[in-house]
PDB file of C-alpha atoms in Angstrom:
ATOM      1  CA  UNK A   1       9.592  47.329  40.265  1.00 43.00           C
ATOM      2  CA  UNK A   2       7.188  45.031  38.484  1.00 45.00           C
ATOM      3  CA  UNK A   3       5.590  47.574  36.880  1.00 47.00           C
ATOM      4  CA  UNK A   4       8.140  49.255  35.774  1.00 44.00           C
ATOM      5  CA  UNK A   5       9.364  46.212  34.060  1.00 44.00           C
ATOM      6  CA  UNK A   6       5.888  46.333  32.262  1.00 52.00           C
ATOM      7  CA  UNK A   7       6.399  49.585  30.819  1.00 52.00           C
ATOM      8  CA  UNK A   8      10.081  49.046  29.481  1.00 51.00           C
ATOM      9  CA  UNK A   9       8.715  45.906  27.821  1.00 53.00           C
ATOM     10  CA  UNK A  10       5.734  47.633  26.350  1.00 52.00           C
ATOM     11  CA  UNK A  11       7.956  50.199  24.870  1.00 55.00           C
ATOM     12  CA  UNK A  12      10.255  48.047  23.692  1.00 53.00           C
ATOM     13  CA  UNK A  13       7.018  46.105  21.631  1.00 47.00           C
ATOM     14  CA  UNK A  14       5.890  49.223  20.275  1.00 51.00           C
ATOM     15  CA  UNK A  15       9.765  50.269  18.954  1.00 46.00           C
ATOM     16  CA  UNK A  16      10.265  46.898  17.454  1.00 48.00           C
ATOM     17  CA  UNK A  17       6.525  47.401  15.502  1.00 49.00           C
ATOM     18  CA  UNK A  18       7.667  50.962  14.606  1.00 50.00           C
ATOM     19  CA  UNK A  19      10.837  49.181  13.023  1.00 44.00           C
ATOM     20  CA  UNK A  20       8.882  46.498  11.581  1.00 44.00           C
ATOM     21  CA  UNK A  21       6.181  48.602   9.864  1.00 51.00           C
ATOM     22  CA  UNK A  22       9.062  50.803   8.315  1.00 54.00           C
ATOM     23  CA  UNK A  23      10.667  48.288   6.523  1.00 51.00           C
ATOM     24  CA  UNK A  24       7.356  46.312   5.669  1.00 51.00           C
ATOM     25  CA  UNK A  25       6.876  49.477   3.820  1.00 52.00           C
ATOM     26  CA  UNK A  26      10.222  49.025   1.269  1.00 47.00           C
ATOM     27  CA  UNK A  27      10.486  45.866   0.866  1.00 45.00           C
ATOM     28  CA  UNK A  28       6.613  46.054  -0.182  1.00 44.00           C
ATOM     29  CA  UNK A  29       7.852  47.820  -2.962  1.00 43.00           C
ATOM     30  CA  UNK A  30      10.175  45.077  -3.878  1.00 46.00           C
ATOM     31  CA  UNK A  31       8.063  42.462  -3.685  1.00 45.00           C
ATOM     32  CA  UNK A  32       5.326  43.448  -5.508  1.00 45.00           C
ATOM     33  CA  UNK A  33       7.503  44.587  -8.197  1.00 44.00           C
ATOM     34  CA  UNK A  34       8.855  40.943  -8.419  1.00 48.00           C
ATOM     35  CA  UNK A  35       5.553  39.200  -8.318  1.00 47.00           C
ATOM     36  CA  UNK A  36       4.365  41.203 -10.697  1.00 48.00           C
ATOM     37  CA  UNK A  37       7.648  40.201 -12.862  1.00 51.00           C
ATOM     38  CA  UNK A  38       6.981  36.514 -11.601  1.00 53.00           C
ATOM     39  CA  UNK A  39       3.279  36.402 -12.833  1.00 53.00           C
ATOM     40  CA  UNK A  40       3.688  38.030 -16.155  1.00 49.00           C
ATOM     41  CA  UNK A  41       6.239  34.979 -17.132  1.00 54.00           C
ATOM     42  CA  UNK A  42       3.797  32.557 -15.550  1.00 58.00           C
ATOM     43  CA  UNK A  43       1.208  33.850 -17.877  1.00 57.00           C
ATOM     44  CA  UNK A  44       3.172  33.749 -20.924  1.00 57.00           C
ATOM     45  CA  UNK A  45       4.224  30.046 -19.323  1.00 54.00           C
ATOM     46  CA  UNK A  46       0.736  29.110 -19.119  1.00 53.00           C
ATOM     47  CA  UNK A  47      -0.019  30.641 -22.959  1.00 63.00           C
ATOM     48  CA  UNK A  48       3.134  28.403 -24.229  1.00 70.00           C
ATOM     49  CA  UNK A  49       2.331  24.990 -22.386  1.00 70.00           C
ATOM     50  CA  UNK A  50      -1.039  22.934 -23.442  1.00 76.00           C
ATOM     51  CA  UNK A  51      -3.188  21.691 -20.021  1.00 82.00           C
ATOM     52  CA  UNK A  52      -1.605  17.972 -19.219  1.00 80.00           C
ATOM     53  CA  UNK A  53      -4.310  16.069 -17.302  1.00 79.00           C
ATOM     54  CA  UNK A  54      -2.449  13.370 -15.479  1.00 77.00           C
ATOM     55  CA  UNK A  55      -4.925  10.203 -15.047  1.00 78.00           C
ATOM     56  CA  UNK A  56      -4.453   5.928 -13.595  1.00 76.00           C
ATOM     57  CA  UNK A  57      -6.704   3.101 -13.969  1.00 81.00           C
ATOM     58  CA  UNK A  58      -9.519   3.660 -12.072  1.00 82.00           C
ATOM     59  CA  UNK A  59     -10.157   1.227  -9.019  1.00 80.00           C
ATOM     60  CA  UNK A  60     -11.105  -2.323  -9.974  1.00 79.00           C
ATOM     61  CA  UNK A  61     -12.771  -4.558  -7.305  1.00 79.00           C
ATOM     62  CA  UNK A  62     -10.636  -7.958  -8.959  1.00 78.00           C
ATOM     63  CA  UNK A  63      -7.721  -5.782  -7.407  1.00 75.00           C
ATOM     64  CA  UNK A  64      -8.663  -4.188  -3.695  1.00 76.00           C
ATOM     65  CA  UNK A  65      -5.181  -4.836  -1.818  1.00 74.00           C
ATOM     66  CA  UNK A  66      -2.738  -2.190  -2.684  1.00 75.00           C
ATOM     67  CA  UNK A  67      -0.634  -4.262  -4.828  1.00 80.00           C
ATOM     68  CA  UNK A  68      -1.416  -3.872  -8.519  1.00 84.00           C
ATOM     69  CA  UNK A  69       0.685  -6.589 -10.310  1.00 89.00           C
ATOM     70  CA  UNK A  70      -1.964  -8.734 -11.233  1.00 89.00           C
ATOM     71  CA  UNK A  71      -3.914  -5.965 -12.258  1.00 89.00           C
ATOM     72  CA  UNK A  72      -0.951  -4.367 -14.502  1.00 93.00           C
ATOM     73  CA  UNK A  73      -1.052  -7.990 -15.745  1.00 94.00           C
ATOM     74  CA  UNK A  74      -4.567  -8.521 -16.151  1.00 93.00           C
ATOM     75  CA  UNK A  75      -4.713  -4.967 -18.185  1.00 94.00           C
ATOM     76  CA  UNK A  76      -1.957  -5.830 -20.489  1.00 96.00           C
ATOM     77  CA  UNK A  77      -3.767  -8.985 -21.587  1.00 95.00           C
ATOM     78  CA  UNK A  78      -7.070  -7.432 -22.004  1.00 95.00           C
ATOM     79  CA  UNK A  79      -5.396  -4.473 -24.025  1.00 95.00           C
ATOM     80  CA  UNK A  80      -4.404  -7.095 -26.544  1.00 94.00           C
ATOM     81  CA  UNK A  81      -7.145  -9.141 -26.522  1.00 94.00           C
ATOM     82  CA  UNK A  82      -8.932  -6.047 -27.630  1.00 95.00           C
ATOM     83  CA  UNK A  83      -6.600  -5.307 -30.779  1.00 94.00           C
ATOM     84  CA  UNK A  84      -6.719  -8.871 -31.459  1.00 93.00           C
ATOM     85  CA  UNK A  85     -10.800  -8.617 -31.397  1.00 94.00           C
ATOM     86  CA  UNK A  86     -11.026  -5.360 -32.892  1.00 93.00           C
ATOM     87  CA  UNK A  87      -7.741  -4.652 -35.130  1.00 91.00           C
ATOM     88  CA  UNK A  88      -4.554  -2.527 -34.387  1.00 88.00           C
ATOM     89  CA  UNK A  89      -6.438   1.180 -35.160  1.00 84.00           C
ATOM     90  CA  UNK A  90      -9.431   0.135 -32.749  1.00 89.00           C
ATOM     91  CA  UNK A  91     -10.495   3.460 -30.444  1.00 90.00           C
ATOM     92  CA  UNK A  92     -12.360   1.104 -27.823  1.00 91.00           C
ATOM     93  CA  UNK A  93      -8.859  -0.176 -27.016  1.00 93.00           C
ATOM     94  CA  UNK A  94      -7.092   3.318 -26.292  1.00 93.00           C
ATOM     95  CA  UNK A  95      -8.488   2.878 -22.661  1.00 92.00           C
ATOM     96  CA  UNK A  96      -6.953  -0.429 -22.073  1.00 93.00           C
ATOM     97  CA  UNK A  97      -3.580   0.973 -22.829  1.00 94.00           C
ATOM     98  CA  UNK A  98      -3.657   3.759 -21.075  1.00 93.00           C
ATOM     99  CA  UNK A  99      -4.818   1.894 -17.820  1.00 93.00           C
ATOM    100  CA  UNK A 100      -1.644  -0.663 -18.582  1.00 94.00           C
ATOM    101  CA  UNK A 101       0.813   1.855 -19.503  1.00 94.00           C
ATOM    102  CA  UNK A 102       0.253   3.914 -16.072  1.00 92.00           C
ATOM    103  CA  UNK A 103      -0.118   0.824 -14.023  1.00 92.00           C
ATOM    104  CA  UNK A 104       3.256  -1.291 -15.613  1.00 95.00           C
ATOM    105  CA  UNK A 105       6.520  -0.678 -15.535  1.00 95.00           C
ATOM    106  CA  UNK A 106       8.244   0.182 -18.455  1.00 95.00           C
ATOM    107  CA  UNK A 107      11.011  -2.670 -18.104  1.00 96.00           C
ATOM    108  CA  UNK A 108       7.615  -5.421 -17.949  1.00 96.00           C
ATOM    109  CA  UNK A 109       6.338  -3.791 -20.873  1.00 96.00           C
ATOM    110  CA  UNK A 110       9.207  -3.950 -23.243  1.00 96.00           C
ATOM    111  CA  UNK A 111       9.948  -7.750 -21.647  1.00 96.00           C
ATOM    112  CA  UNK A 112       6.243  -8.693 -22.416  1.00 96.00           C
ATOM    113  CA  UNK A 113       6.501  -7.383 -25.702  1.00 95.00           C
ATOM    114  CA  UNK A 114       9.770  -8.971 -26.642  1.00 96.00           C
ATOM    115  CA  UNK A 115       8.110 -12.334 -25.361  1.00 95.00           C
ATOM    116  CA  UNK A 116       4.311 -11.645 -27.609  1.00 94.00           C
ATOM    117  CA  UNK A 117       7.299 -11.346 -30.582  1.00 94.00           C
ATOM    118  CA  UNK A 118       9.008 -14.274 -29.660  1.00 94.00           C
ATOM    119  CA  UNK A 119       6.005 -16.521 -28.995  1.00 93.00           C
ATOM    120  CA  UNK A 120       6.960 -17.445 -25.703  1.00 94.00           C
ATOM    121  CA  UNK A 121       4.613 -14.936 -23.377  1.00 93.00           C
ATOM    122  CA  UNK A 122       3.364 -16.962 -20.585  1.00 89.00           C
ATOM    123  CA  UNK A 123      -0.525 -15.255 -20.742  1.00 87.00           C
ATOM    124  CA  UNK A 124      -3.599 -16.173 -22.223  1.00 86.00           C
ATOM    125  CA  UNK A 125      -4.070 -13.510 -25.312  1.00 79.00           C
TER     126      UNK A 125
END
């Protein structure tokens, strides 16, 4: 009886890979026909969008622990230390904004600013 079992589940294996392989078959058709639609529009995607190389600060040893408000801080204040130094146009200083601008959060920035305008920002600049 065991056997028998053996063979009926066999057979039943090999039906259900007969049925699979058939229909592998059509809806191969299908799908290649949509990922050939689906890369042809992410080529003319590609073609339309320039390359956007996302970038932070890189690591600082002043900062090691995984919270970076001192070092958002500290960046800010060298960033305008560096226009003061070096005027408002100064290329050496694009790197200090960038590290402050992905480290900050918007709200501190525009509140820092507001106070630099005001006179009343609590740093060293």
């Amino acid at each position: 009886m065991e056997y028998l079992l053996k063979e009926k589940e066999k057979e039943d294996v090999s039906l259900t890979i007969k049925l699979v392989e058939e229909n592998s078959g059509e809806s191969a058709a299908e799908e290649s026909c949509e990922t050939t639609e689906n890369s042809v529009y992410q080529e003319e995607a590609a073609e339309e969008s320039p390359e956007i190389k996302l970038e932070t600060a890189p690591a600082d040893y002043r900062f090691p622990t995984t919270n970076q408000t001192r070092h958002c801080f500290t960046r800010y204040i060298e960033y305008h230390r560096c226009v003061a130094a070096k005027g408002e146009g100064a290329t050496e200083c694009d790197k200090f904004a960038k590290y402050y601008r992905s480290l900050c959060p918007g709200e501190w920035i525009e509140k820092w600013n507001e106070q630099r305008e005001n006179g009343t920002f609590p740093g060293p600049l």
